[in-house]
Short mmCIF file of C-alpha atoms in Angstrom, two decimals:
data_model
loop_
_atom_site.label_atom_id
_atom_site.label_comp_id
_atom_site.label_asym_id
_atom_site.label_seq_id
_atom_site.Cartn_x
_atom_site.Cartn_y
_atom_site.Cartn_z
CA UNK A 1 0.00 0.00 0.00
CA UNK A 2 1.54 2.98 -0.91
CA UNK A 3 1.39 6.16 1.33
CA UNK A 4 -1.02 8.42 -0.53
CA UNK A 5 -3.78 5.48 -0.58
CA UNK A 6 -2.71 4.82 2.78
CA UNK A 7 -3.93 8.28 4.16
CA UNK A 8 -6.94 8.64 1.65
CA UNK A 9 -7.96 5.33 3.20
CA UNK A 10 -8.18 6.64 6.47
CA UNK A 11 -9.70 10.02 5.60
CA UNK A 12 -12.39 8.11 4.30
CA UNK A 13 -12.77 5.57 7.05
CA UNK A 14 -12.93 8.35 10.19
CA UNK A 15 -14.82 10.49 7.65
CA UNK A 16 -17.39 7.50 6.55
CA UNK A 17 -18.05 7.05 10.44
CA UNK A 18 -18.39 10.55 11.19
CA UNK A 19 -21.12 10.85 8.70
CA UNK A 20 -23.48 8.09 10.48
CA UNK A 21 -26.37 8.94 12.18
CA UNK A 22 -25.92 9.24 15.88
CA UNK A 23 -28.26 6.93 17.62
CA UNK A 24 -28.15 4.71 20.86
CA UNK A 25 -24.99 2.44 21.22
CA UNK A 26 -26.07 -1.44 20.69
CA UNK A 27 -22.68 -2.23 22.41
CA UNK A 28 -21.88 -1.92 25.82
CA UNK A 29 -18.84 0.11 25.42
CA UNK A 30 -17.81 3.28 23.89
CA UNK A 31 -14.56 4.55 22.36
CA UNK A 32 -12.93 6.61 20.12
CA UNK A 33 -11.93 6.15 16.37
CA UNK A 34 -9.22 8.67 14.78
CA UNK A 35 -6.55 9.41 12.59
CA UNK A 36 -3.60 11.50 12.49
CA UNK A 37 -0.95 12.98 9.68
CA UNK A 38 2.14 14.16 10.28
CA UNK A 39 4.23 16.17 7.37
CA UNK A 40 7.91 17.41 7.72
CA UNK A 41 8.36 20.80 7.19
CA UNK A 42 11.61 21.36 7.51
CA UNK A 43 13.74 21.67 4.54
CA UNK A 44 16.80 20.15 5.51
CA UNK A 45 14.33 16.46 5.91
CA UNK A 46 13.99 15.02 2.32
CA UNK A 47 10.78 13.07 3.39
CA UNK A 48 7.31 14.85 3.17
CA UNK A 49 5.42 12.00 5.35
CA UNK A 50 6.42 11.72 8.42
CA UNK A 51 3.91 9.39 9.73
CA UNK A 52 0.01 8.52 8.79
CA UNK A 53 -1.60 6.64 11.82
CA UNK A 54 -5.27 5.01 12.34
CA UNK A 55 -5.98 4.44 15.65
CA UNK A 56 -9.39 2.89 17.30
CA UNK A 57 -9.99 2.35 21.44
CA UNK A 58 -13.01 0.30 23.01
CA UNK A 59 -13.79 1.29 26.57
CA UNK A 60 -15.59 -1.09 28.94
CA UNK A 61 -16.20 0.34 32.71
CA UNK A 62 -19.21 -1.48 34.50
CA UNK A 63 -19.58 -1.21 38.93
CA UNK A 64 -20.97 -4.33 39.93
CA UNK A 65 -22.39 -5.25 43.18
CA UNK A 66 -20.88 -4.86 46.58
CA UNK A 67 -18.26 -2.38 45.17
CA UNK A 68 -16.69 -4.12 42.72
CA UNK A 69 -16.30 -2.95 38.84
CA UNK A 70 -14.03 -4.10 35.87
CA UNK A 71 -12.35 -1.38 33.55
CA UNK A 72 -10.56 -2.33 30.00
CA UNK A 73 -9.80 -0.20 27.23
CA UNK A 74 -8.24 -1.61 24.07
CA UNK A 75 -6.43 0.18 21.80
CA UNK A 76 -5.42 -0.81 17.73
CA UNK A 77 -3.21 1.37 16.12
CA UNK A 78 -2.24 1.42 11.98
CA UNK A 79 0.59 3.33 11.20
CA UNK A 80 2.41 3.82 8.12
CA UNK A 81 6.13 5.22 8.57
CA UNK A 82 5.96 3.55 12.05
CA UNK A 83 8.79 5.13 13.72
CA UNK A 84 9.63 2.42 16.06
CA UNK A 85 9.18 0.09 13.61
CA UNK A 86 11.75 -1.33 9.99
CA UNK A 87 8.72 -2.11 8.41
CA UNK A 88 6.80 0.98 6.33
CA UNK A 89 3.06 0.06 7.72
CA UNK A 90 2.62 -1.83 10.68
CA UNK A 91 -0.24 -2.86 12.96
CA UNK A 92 -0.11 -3.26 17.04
CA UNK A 93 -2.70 -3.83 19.55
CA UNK A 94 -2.75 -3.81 23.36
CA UNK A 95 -4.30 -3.55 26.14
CA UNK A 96 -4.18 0.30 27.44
CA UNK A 97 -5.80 -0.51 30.91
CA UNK A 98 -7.64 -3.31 32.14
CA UNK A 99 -8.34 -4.02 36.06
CA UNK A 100 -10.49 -5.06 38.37
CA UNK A 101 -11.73 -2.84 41.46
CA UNK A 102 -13.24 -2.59 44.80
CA UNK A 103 -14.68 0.82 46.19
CA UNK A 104 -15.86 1.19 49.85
CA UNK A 105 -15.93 3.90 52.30
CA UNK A 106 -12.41 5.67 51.71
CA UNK A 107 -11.08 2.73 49.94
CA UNK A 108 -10.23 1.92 46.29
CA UNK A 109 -7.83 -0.83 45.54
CA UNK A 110 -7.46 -1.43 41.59
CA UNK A 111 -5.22 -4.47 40.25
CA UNK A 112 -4.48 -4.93 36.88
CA UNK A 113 -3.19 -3.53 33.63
CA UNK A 114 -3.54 0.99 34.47
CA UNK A 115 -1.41 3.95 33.78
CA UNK A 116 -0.97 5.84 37.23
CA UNK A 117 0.11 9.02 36.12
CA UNK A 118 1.41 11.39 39.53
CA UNK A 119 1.82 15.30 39.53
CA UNK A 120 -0.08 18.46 38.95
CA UNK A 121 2.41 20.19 36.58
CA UNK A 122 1.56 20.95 32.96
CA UNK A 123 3.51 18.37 30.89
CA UNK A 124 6.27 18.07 32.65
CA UNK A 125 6.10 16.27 35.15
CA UNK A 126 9.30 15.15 37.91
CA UNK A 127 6.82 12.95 40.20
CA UNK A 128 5.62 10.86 37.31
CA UNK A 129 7.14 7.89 38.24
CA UNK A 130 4.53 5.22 36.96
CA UNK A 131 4.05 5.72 33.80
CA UNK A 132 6.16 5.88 30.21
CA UNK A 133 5.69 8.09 27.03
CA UNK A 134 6.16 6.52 23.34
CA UNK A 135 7.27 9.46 21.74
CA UNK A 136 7.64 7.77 18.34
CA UNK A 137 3.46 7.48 18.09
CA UNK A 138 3.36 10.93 17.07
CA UNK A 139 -0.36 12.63 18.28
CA UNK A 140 -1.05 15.71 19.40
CA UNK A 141 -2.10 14.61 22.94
CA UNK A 142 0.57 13.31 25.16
CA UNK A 143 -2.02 11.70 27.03
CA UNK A 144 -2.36 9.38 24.17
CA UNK A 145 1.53 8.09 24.43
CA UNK A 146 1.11 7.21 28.34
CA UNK A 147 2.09 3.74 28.61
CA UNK A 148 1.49 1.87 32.12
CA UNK A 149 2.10 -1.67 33.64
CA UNK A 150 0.71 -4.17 35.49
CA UNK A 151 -0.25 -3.24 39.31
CA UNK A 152 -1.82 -3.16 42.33
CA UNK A 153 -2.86 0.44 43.37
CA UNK A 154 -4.53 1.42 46.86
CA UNK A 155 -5.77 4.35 47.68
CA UNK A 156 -7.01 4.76 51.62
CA UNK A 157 -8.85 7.53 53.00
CA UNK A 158 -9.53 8.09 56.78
CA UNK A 159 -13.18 8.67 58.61
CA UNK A 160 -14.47 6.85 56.26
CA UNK A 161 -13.43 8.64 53.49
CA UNK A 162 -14.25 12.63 54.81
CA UNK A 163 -10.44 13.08 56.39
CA UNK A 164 -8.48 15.35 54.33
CA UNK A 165 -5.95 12.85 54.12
CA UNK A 166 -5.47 10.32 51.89
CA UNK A 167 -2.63 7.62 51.28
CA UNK A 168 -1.80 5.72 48.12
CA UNK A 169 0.03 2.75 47.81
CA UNK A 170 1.27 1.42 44.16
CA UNK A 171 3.21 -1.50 43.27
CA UNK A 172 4.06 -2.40 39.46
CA UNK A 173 5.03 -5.97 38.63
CA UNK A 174 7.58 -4.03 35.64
CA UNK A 175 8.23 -0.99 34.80
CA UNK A 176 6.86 0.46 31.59
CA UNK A 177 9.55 2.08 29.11
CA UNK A 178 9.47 5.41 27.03
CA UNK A 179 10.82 5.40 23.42
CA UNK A 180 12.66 8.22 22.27
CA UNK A 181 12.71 9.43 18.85
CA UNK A 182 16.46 9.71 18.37
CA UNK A 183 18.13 11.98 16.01
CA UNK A 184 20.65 10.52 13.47
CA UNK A 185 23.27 13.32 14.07
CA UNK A 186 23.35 12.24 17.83
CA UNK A 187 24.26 8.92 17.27
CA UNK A 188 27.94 8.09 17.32
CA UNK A 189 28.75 6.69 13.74
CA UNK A 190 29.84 3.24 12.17
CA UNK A 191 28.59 1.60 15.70
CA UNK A 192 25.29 -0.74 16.18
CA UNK A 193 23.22 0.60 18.46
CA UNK A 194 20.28 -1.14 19.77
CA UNK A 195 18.14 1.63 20.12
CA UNK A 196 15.67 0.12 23.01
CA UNK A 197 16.08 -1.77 26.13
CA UNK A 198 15.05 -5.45 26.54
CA UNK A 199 11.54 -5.62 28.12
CA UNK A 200 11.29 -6.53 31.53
CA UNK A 201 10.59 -9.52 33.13
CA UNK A 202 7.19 -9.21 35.54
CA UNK A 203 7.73 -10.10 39.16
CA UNK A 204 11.54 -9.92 38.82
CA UNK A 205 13.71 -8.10 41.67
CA UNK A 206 15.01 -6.11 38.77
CA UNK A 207 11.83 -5.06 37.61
CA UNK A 208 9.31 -4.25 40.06
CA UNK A 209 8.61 -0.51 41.37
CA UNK A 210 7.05 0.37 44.85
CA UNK A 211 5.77 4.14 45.47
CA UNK A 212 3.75 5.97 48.32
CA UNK A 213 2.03 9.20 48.15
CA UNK A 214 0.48 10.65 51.03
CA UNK A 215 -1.98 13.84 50.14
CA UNK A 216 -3.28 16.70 52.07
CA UNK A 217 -6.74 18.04 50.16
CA UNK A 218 -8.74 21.25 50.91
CA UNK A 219 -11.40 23.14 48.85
CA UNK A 220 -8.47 25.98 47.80
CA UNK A 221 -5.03 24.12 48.46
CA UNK A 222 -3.79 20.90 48.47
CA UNK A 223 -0.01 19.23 48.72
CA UNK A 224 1.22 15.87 48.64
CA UNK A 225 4.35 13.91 49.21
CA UNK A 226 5.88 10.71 47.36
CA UNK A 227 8.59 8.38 47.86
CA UNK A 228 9.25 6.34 44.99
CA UNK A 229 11.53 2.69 44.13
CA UNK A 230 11.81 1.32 40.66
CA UNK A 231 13.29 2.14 37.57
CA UNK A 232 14.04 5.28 35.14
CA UNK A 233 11.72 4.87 32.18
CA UNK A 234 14.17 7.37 29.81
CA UNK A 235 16.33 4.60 28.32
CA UNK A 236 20.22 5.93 28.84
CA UNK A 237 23.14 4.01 26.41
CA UNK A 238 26.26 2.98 27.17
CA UNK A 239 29.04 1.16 25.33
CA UNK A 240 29.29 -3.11 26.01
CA UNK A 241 33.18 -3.25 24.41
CA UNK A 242 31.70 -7.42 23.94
CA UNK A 243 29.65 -7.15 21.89
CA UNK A 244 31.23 -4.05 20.17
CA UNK A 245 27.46 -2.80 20.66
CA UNK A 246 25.63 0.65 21.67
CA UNK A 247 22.81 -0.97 24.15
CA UNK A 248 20.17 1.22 26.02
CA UNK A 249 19.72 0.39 30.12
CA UNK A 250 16.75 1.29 32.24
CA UNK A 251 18.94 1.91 35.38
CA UNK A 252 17.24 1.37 38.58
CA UNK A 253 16.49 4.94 40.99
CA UNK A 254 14.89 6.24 44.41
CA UNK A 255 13.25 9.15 44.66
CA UNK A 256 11.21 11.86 46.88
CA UNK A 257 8.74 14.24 45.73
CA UNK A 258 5.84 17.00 46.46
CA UNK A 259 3.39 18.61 44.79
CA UNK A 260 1.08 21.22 45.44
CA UNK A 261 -1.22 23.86 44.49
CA UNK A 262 -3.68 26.57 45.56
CA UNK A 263 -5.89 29.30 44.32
CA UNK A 264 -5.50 32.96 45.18
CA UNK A 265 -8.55 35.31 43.79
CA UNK A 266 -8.51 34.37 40.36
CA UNK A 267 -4.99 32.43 39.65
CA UNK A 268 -4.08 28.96 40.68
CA UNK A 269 -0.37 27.99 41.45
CA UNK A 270 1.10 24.60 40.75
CA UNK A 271 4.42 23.26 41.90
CA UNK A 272 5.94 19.80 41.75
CA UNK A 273 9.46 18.99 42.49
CA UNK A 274 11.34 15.35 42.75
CA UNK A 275 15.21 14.80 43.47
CA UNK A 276 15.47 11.93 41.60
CA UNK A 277 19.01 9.42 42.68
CA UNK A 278 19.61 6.69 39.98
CA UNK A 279 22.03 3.87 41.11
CA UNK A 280 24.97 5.05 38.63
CA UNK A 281 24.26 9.16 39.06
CA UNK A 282 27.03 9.02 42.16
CA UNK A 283 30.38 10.61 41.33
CA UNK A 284 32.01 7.17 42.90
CA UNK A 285 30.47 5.20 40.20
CA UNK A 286 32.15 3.49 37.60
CA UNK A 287 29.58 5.33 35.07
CA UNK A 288 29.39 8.38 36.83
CA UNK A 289 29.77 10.93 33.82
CA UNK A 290 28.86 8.53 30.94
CA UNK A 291 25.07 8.38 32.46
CA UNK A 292 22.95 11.05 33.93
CA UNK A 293 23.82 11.76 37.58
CA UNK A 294 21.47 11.85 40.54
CA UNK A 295 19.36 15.22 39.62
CA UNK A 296 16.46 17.52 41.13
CA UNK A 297 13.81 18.75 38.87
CA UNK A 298 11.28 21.65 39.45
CA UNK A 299 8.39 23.04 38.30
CA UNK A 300 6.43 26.07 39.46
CA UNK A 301 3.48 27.63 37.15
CA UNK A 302 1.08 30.26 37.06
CA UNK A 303 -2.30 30.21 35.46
CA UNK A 304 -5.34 32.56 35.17
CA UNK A 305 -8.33 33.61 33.23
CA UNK A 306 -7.84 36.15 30.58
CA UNK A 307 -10.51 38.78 29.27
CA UNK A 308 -13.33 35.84 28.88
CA UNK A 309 -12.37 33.26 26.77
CA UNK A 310 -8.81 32.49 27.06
CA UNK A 311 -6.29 30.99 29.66
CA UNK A 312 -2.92 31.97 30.24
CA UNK A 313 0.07 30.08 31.66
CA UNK A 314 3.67 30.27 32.96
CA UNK A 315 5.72 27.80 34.34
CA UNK A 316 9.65 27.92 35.60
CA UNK A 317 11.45 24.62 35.00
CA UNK A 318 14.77 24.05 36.79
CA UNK A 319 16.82 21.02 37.24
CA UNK A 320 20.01 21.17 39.04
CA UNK A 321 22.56 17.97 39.42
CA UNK A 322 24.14 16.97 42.47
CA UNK A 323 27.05 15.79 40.78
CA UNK A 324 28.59 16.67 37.12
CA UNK A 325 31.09 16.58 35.06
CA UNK A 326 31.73 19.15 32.09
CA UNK A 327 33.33 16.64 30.11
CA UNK A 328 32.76 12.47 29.76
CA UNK A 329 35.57 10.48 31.60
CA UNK A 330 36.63 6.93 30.36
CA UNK A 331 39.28 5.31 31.99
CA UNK A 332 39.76 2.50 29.20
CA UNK A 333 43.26 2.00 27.99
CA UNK A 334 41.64 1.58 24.18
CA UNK A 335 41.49 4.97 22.33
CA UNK A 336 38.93 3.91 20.50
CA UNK A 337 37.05 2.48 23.36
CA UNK A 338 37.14 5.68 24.81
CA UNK A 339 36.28 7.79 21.14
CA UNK A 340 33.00 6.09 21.77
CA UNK A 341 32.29 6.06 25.24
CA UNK A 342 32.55 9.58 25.11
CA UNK A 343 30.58 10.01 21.86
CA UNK A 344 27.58 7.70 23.50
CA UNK A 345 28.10 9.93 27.02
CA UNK A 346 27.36 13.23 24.75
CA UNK A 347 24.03 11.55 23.25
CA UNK A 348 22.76 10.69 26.60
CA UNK A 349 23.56 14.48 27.94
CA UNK A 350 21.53 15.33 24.63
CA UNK A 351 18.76 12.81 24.69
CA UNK A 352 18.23 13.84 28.74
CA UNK A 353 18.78 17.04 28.67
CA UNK A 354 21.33 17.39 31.27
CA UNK A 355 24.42 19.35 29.16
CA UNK A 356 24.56 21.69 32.21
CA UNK A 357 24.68 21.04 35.52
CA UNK A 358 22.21 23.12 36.05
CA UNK A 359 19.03 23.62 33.18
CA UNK A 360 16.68 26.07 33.74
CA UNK A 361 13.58 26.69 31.33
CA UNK A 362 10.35 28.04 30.93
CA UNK A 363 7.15 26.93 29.37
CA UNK A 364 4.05 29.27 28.27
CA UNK A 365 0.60 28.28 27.31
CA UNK A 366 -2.30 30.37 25.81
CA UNK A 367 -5.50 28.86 25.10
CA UNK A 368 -9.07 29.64 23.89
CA UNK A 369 -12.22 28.05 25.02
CA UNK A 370 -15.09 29.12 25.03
CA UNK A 371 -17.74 27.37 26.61
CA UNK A 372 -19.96 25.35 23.73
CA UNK A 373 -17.80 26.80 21.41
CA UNK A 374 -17.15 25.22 17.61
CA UNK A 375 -13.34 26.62 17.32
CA UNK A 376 -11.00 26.42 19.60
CA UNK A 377 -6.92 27.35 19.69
CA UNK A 378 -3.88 27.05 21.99
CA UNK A 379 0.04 27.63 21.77
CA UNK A 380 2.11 26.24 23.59
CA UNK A 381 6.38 27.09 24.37
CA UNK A 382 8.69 25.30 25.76
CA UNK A 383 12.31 26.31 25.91
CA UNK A 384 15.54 25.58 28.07
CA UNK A 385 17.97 28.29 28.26
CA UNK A 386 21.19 26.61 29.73
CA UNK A 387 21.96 24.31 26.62
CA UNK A 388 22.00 26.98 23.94
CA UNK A 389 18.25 28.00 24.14
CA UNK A 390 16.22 24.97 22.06
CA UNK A 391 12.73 25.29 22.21
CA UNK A 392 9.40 23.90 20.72
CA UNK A 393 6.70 25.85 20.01
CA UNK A 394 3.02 23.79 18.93
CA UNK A 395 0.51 26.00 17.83
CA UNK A 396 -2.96 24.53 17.11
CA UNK A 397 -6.08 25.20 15.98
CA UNK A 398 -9.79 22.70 16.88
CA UNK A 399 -12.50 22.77 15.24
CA UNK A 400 -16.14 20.50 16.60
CA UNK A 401 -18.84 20.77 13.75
CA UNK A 402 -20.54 18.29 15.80
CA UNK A 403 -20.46 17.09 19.26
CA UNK A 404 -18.97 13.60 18.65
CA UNK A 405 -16.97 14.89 16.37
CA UNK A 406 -13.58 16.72 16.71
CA UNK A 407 -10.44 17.89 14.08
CA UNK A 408 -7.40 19.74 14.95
CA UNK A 409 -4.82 21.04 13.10
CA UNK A 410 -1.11 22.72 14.21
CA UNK A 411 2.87 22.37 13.86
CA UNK A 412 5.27 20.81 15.82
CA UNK A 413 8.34 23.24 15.27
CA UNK A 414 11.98 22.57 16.71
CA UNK A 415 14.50 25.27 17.09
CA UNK A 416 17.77 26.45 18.99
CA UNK A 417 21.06 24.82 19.41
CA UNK A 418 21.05 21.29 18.43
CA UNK A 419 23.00 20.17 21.50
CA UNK A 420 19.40 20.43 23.15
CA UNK A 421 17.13 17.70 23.70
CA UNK A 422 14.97 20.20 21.45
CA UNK A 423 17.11 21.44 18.84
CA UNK A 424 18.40 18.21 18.24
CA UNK A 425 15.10 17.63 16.80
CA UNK A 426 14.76 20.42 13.93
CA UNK A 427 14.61 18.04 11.43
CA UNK A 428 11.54 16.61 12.94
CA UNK A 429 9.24 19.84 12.59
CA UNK A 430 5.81 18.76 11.94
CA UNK A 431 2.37 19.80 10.43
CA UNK A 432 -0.19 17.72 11.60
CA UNK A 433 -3.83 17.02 11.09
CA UNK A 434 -6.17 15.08 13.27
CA UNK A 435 -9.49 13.65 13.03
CA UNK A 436 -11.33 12.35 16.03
CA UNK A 437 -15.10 10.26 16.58
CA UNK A 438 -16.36 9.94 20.05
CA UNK A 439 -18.69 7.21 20.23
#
């Protein structure tokens, strides 16, 4: 199938389906059916399609007797120019969530399949411990990319569930793994690299996570603290002189967190913070400066109405490293062993953002809603100032000419010094289109 008819095929599948009459679902589920295209607009890419995607989800949420329901949601996903994938089209299906629960008076203990996402920030997000992103699906939601695991989650809330307090408990058989789209140019040449990290075995020592949270909620503030044991789900690379291979880790970590908000008049104030201490990130490590060291990350935003239809948004980003190193160390006796040790320590700075040993950023968000309308818009900024200044800026326009019925258009564009994490990426600037059908 080539491209073109790949894409008209899907237009006129989402489109076909849009088109129906709306009546009463038969089936005892409902879902979503969409499609995305992504274009490259950058000159310096010679491809035009970046990547055409189909995607369809079946939801199934039913609380039986006694407390106890059952949650799945399915997910199918067609994409040609799969990015994770050496074939040009491609079809995957999984299971998104799927668990079974039991609600009482301040209790809710859910086992099974679920993405656990932690943290009030707005994208980014340094108490998200639970859950991975798979950045080579490309969609305009990031919500969409979540990827979770298999676990038992318990949430407990004194007085029968009227305290203020409330205590969650997670465990997760493995830990769930973000993909990367990698740039070319940060790749060390003439090497294999295995670009992903074996997945984990469930119930193994070396792959289970634990986590607490314990949350304080009012009507106008709230804050929370979390401890965290598992794994990082950014993969980080390192040289196995073996094999003569580039191979990516998920090194295990600890960490301890808050986050917090509260609303003043008419503005509400996030903040979320994490100091995050993976097992190599110690300067007495053997890695220590070919792998990102033991780091704290910060985010504090702003947010308020504007005139009557639109939101505004600031956030500060910071992340700060306990220990660093301006310049990889390998204490091979090879040259050559240490040519690419080094060249593999520079991608991971890259990749992880962490050229600096300290990173501080911004991010800025404008959006229209208004209530019932048909059109709506946003832009949103992200940028990191230590690294050379790389940024991404995603404007986008929606448009609903039906309630069930959504499209969105916008660019994805990449800028700054390519030693970023996001100028490393210019090649990748996007225009995308997306249809969606709520059913």
């Amino acid at each position: 199938m080539s491209g073109r008819h790949f894409v008209l095929t899907l237009a006129l599948l989402v489109g076909t389906l849009a088109l129906a009459e709306e009546s009463e679902s038969p089936f005892p589920f409902t879902g979503r059916a969409y499609t995305d295209q992504y274009f490259f607009t950058s000159p310096q890419n010679p491809r035009s399609l970046a990547q055409s995607s189909a995607a369809i989800w079946l939801e199934y949420e039913k609380l039986q007797n006694k407390g106890v329901g059952i949650k799945a949601v399915g997910q199918v996903d067609f994409l040609y120019r799969d990015l994770n994938h050496p074939a040009q089209a491609s079809a995957r299906a999984r299971l998104r969530e799927g668990f079974i629960s039991h609600q009482s008076e301040g209790s809710d203990l859910r086992v099974g399949q679920q993405i656990i996402p932690w943290g009030k920030s707005d994208g980014i997000n340094p108490t998200d411990y639970f859950t991975a992103k798979d950045y080579t699906l490309l969609n305009p939601d990031d919500e969409v990319k979540r990827v979770g695991a298999p676990a038992v989650n318990w949430s407990f809330t004194p007085m029968s569930g009227t305290s203020p307090l409330t205590f969650q408990f997670v465990f997760q058989a493995a830990y769930p793994q973000t993909r990367f789209i990698i740039p070319d140019t940060v790749v060390p040449a003439g090497i294999q690299v295995n670009r992903y990290p074996d997945s984990p075995v469930l119930f193994e020592a070396k792959s289970m996570e634990y986590g607490l949270k314990v949350a304080y909620l009012k009507s106008d503030f709230d804050l929370s603290f979390s401890l965290f044991h598992g794994f990082t789900s950014f993969p980080e690379y390192v040289f196995n002189s073996l094999t003569q291979t580039i191979v990516a880790i998920n090194p295990a970590e600890s960490a301890v967190g808050s986050d917090g908000s509260f609303t003043f008049k008419s503005y509400i104030v996030r903040w979320e913070t994490a100091l995050h201490l993976p097992e190599n990130g110690q300067a007495n490590d053997p890695l220590f400066g070919l792998v990102e060291p033991s780091h704290w990350d910060s985010v504090l935003g702003i947010e308020r109405p504007l005139f009557q239809d639109f939101r505004i948004q600031v956030q500060a980003l910071y992340r700060w490293h306990l220990y660093f190193r301006d310049e990889p160390y390998t204490s091979s006796a090879n040259p050559v062993v240490n040519q690419i040790q080094q060249g593999v320590a520079r991608a991971n700075a890259t990749l992880l953002n962490y050229r600096r040993r300290g990173n501080p950023g911004a991010t800025f968000r404008l959006a229209y809603a208004k209530e019932r309308a048909v059109w709506t818009a946003d832009l949103f900024l992200v940028g990191y100032f230590a690294a050379g200044q790389d940024f991404l800026l995603r404007p986008q326009v929606g448009f609903t000419p039906r309630e069930n019925l959504k499209l969105l258009a916008g660019l994805d564009l990449y800028g700054g010094d390519v030693s970023g994490p996001l100028g490393a990426l210019h090649v990748q600037s996007d225009a995308f289109f997306e249809a969606k059908l709520l059913f």
